[in-house]
């Protein structure tokens, strides 16, 4: 479904932040990309979405989605893909929601941007999706402002919006890092259910090796813009190739001899 071939990305005239990145993803697969801040992991998914900030530019390589090159698409073709065939969940959905507009107005606007659906139908579609994302009081959520919701509720709103058109590819940028541990666990389980319910492929970017290993079919470890370990989850966890991955694994807490990864 998605192939990234020898991708290199640079911001301005600086040294490339992402160097010779490769990935091959099947439909319905979950790939976890883990690494420290500045390792280039967020740049990967922003490049896939065609949303590199500022002076970010792909200087080498290609991204193929359903065997079509994304790097060759026009701005209009990108707009048709975003939100429908591929969507993104951000680290803190509060930052992507307008604080002075109710959730309902924003959600309906999002739906009607990608379809010609009448407002009443768009409203019902939004409420139904919120309920599927375990927000049972959908009408109340739609009539609330973002600040009236908890962090976990806002994150579920973001997931609901991203999944509205049942995209083939969901890109998640640190979707649990702004949440408490209990809510993190709920969101992680819910993302796993998205794959089961919709056969959606997911690329999740995280610094949390526990989250990465729990969700991922494939695990990619990055450092300084390069891949240092890549493969099936169990292979990377049980037989890490790089000293960096071994160090990350050694830092995972243990209890009664059991490591939480």
Coordinates of C-alpha atoms in Angstrom, one line a residue:
X1 CA 0.0 0.0 0.0
X2 CA 2.8 2.4 0.9
X3 CA 6.4 2.3 -0.1
X4 CA 9.0 4.9 0.9
X5 CA 12.2 4.6 -1.2
X6 CA 15.5 6.2 -0.2
X7 CA 13.8 9.3 1.1
X8 CA 15.9 12.3 2.1
X9 CA 14.5 15.6 3.5
X10 CA 16.2 18.9 4.1
X11 CA 15.0 22.1 5.8
X12 CA 16.5 25.2 4.1
X13 CA 20.2 24.9 3.4
X14 CA 20.9 22.8 6.5
X15 CA 22.1 19.2 6.5
X16 CA 19.3 16.7 5.7
X17 CA 17.2 16.0 8.8
X18 CA 16.1 12.7 7.2
X19 CA 18.5 10.5 5.3
X20 CA 17.9 7.5 3.0
X21 CA 14.7 6.4 4.7
X22 CA 13.0 3.2 3.5
X23 CA 9.7 1.6 4.4
X24 CA 7.3 -0.9 2.9
X25 CA 3.8 -1.2 4.3
X26 CA 0.9 -3.5 3.6
X27 CA -2.8 -2.7 3.9
X28 CA -4.0 -3.0 7.5
X29 CA -0.4 -3.1 8.9
X30 CA 0.8 -1.0 11.9
X31 CA 4.3 0.4 11.8
X32 CA 5.8 2.1 14.8
X33 CA 8.6 4.6 14.4
X34 CA 10.5 5.3 17.6
X35 CA 13.4 7.6 18.4
X36 CA 14.5 10.6 20.5
X37 CA 13.5 14.2 19.7
X38 CA 15.2 15.4 16.5
X39 CA 15.6 11.9 15.1
X40 CA 13.5 12.7 12.0
X41 CA 10.5 10.5 12.8
X42 CA 7.9 13.2 12.6
X43 CA 9.4 14.4 9.3
X44 CA 8.7 11.0 7.8
X45 CA 4.9 11.2 8.3
X46 CA 4.8 14.8 7.4
X47 CA 6.5 14.0 4.1
X48 CA 4.0 11.2 3.5
X49 CA 1.1 13.7 4.1
X50 CA 2.8 16.4 1.9
X51 CA 2.8 18.7 4.9
X52 CA 6.5 19.5 5.6
X53 CA 6.6 22.8 7.5
X54 CA 8.5 25.9 6.4
X55 CA 11.4 25.3 4.1
X56 CA 11.1 21.5 4.4
X57 CA 11.7 19.8 1.0
X58 CA 12.1 16.3 -0.3
X59 CA 15.5 16.3 -2.0
X60 CA 15.8 12.7 -2.9
X61 CA 13.8 9.5 -3.1
X62 CA 10.1 8.8 -3.6
X63 CA 6.9 7.9 -1.8
X64 CA 4.4 5.5 -3.5
X65 CA 0.9 5.2 -2.2
X66 CA -1.1 2.5 -4.0
X67 CA 1.7 2.4 -6.6
X68 CA 1.3 6.1 -7.4
X69 CA 4.1 8.6 -6.7
X70 CA 3.0 11.2 -4.1
X71 CA 5.9 13.5 -4.8
X72 CA 4.6 14.1 -8.3
X73 CA 1.1 15.1 -7.2
X74 CA -0.3 18.6 -7.6
X75 CA -1.6 20.6 -4.6
X76 CA -5.2 19.8 -5.7
X77 CA -4.5 16.1 -5.8
X78 CA -2.9 16.4 -2.4
X79 CA -6.1 18.0 -1.0
X80 CA -8.2 15.2 -2.4
X81 CA -6.1 12.6 -0.6
X82 CA -5.8 14.3 2.8
X83 CA -8.7 13.6 5.1
X84 CA -10.1 10.9 2.9
X85 CA -7.5 8.3 1.8
X86 CA -5.0 9.4 4.4
X87 CA -5.4 11.3 7.7
X88 CA -3.3 12.4 10.6
X89 CA -3.7 12.5 14.4
X90 CA -1.6 15.1 16.1
X91 CA 0.2 15.1 19.5
X92 CA -2.4 17.3 21.2
X93 CA -5.7 17.7 19.3
X94 CA -6.4 20.9 21.3
X95 CA -3.8 22.7 19.2
X96 CA -5.6 21.8 16.0
X97 CA -9.1 22.7 17.3
X98 CA -10.3 26.4 17.2
X99 CA -10.8 27.3 20.9
X100 CA -13.6 29.8 20.2
X101 CA -15.8 27.5 18.0
X102 CA -17.8 24.5 19.2
X103 CA -16.7 21.0 18.2
X104 CA -19.9 20.5 16.1
X105 CA -19.2 23.5 13.8
X106 CA -15.7 22.5 13.3
X107 CA -16.5 18.8 12.6
X108 CA -19.3 19.6 10.2
X109 CA -17.0 22.0 8.3
X110 CA -14.4 19.3 8.1
X111 CA -16.9 16.8 6.6
X112 CA -18.3 19.3 4.1
X113 CA -14.8 20.3 3.0
X114 CA -14.3 16.7 1.8
X115 CA -17.9 16.0 0.6
X116 CA -21.0 17.7 -0.6
X117 CA -23.0 16.4 2.2
X118 CA -25.9 18.6 3.6
X119 CA -25.3 20.0 7.1
X120 CA -27.9 17.8 8.9
X121 CA -26.4 14.6 7.4
X122 CA -22.9 15.8 8.2
X123 CA -23.9 16.5 11.8
X124 CA -25.4 13.0 12.2
X125 CA -22.3 11.4 10.6
X126 CA -20.1 13.3 13.1
X127 CA -22.2 12.2 16.1
X128 CA -22.2 8.6 14.9
X129 CA -18.4 8.7 14.6
X130 CA -17.9 10.2 18.0
X131 CA -20.0 7.4 19.5
X132 CA -17.9 4.8 17.7
X133 CA -14.8 6.5 19.3
X134 CA -16.3 5.8 22.7
X135 CA -17.8 9.3 23.3
X136 CA -21.4 8.2 23.9
X137 CA -22.7 11.7 24.6
X138 CA -22.1 12.7 21.0
X139 CA -24.6 15.5 20.9
X140 CA -23.1 17.0 24.1
X141 CA -19.6 16.8 22.6
X142 CA -20.7 18.5 19.4
X143 CA -22.2 21.4 21.5
X144 CA -19.1 21.8 23.6
X145 CA -16.0 24.0 23.2
X146 CA -12.6 22.3 23.2
X147 CA -11.6 23.6 26.6
X148 CA -14.7 21.9 28.1
X149 CA -13.4 18.4 27.2
X150 CA -10.6 16.4 28.9
X151 CA -7.4 15.7 27.1
X152 CA -8.5 12.1 26.4
X153 CA -11.9 13.3 25.0
X154 CA -10.2 15.9 22.7
X155 CA -7.9 13.2 21.5
X156 CA -10.8 10.9 20.7
X157 CA -12.5 13.8 18.8
X158 CA -9.3 14.1 16.7
X159 CA -9.3 10.4 16.0
X160 CA -13.0 10.5 15.1
X161 CA -12.4 13.3 12.6
X162 CA -9.4 11.5 11.1
X163 CA -11.4 8.3 10.7
X164 CA -14.6 9.9 9.3
X165 CA -14.0 8.8 5.8
X166 CA -12.3 5.5 6.8
X167 CA -8.9 6.3 5.3
X168 CA -6.6 3.5 4.2
X169 CA -3.7 5.2 6.0
X170 CA -3.7 6.9 9.4
X171 CA -0.6 8.8 10.5
X172 CA -0.3 9.4 14.2
X173 CA 2.3 11.9 15.6
X174 CA 2.9 11.2 19.3
X175 CA -0.9 10.7 19.9
X176 CA -0.5 9.7 23.6
X177 CA 2.4 11.8 24.9
X178 CA 0.2 14.6 26.2
X179 CA -2.1 12.2 28.2
X180 CA -2.0 10.6 31.6
X181 CA -0.9 6.9 31.7
X182 CA -4.5 5.5 32.1
X183 CA -5.8 7.5 29.2
X184 CA -2.7 6.6 27.1
X185 CA -3.6 2.9 27.5
X186 CA -7.2 3.6 26.4
X187 CA -6.1 5.5 23.3
X188 CA -3.5 2.9 22.4
X189 CA -6.1 0.1 22.6
X190 CA -8.5 2.1 20.6
X191 CA -6.0 2.6 17.8
X192 CA -5.4 -1.1 17.7
X193 CA -9.2 -1.6 17.3
X194 CA -9.2 0.9 14.4
X195 CA -7.1 -1.5 12.4
X196 CA -9.3 -4.5 13.3
X197 CA -12.5 -2.6 12.6
X198 CA -11.6 -0.7 9.4
X199 CA -8.4 -2.5 8.1
X200 CA -6.7 0.9 8.3
X201 CA -2.9 0.9 8.0
X202 CA -1.3 3.0 10.8
X203 CA 2.1 4.6 11.1
X204 CA 2.6 5.8 14.7
X205 CA 5.5 8.0 15.7
X206 CA 6.4 7.9 19.4
X207 CA 9.4 8.1 21.8
X208 CA 7.7 5.5 24.0
X209 CA 9.2 2.1 23.2
X210 CA 6.4 0.3 25.1
X211 CA 3.7 1.9 23.0
X212 CA 5.7 1.2 19.8
X213 CA 6.2 -2.5 20.6
X214 CA 2.6 -3.0 21.8
X215 CA 1.0 -1.6 18.6
X216 CA 3.5 -2.3 15.8
X217 CA 3.7 -5.2 13.4
X218 CA 6.9 -3.6 12.2
X219 CA 9.3 -1.5 14.4
X220 CA 11.6 1.2 13.1
X221 CA 14.2 2.8 15.4
X222 CA 15.7 6.1 14.3
X223 CA 18.7 8.2 15.4
X224 CA 20.1 11.4 13.8
X225 CA 17.8 11.1 10.8
X226 CA 18.7 7.5 10.0
X227 CA 17.2 4.1 10.6
X228 CA 19.4 2.1 13.0
X229 CA 17.0 -0.9 13.4
X230 CA 14.1 -2.1 11.3
X231 CA 12.1 -5.3 11.1
X232 CA 9.3 -7.3 12.6
X233 CA 8.6 -6.2 16.2
X234 CA 9.8 -9.4 17.9
X235 CA 12.9 -9.5 15.8
X236 CA 13.9 -6.0 16.7
X237 CA 13.0 -6.4 20.4
X238 CA 14.7 -9.8 20.8
X239 CA 17.6 -9.3 18.4
X240 CA 18.5 -5.6 18.2
X241 CA 21.1 -4.8 15.6
X242 CA 22.3 -1.4 17.0
X243 CA 23.8 -0.4 20.3
X244 CA 21.3 2.5 20.4
X245 CA 18.3 0.1 20.3
X246 CA 20.0 -2.0 23.0
X247 CA 20.3 1.1 25.2
X248 CA 16.6 2.0 24.7
X249 CA 15.6 -1.5 25.6
X250 CA 17.8 -1.5 28.7
X251 CA 16.0 1.7 29.8
X252 CA 12.6 0.1 29.8
X253 CA 11.4 -0.6 33.4
X254 CA 11.3 -4.1 34.8
X255 CA 9.1 -5.5 37.6
X256 CA 9.7 -9.0 39.1
X257 CA 12.0 -9.9 36.2
X258 CA 9.4 -8.9 33.5
X259 CA 10.3 -6.1 31.1
X260 CA 7.4 -3.9 30.0
X261 CA 8.1 -4.0 26.2

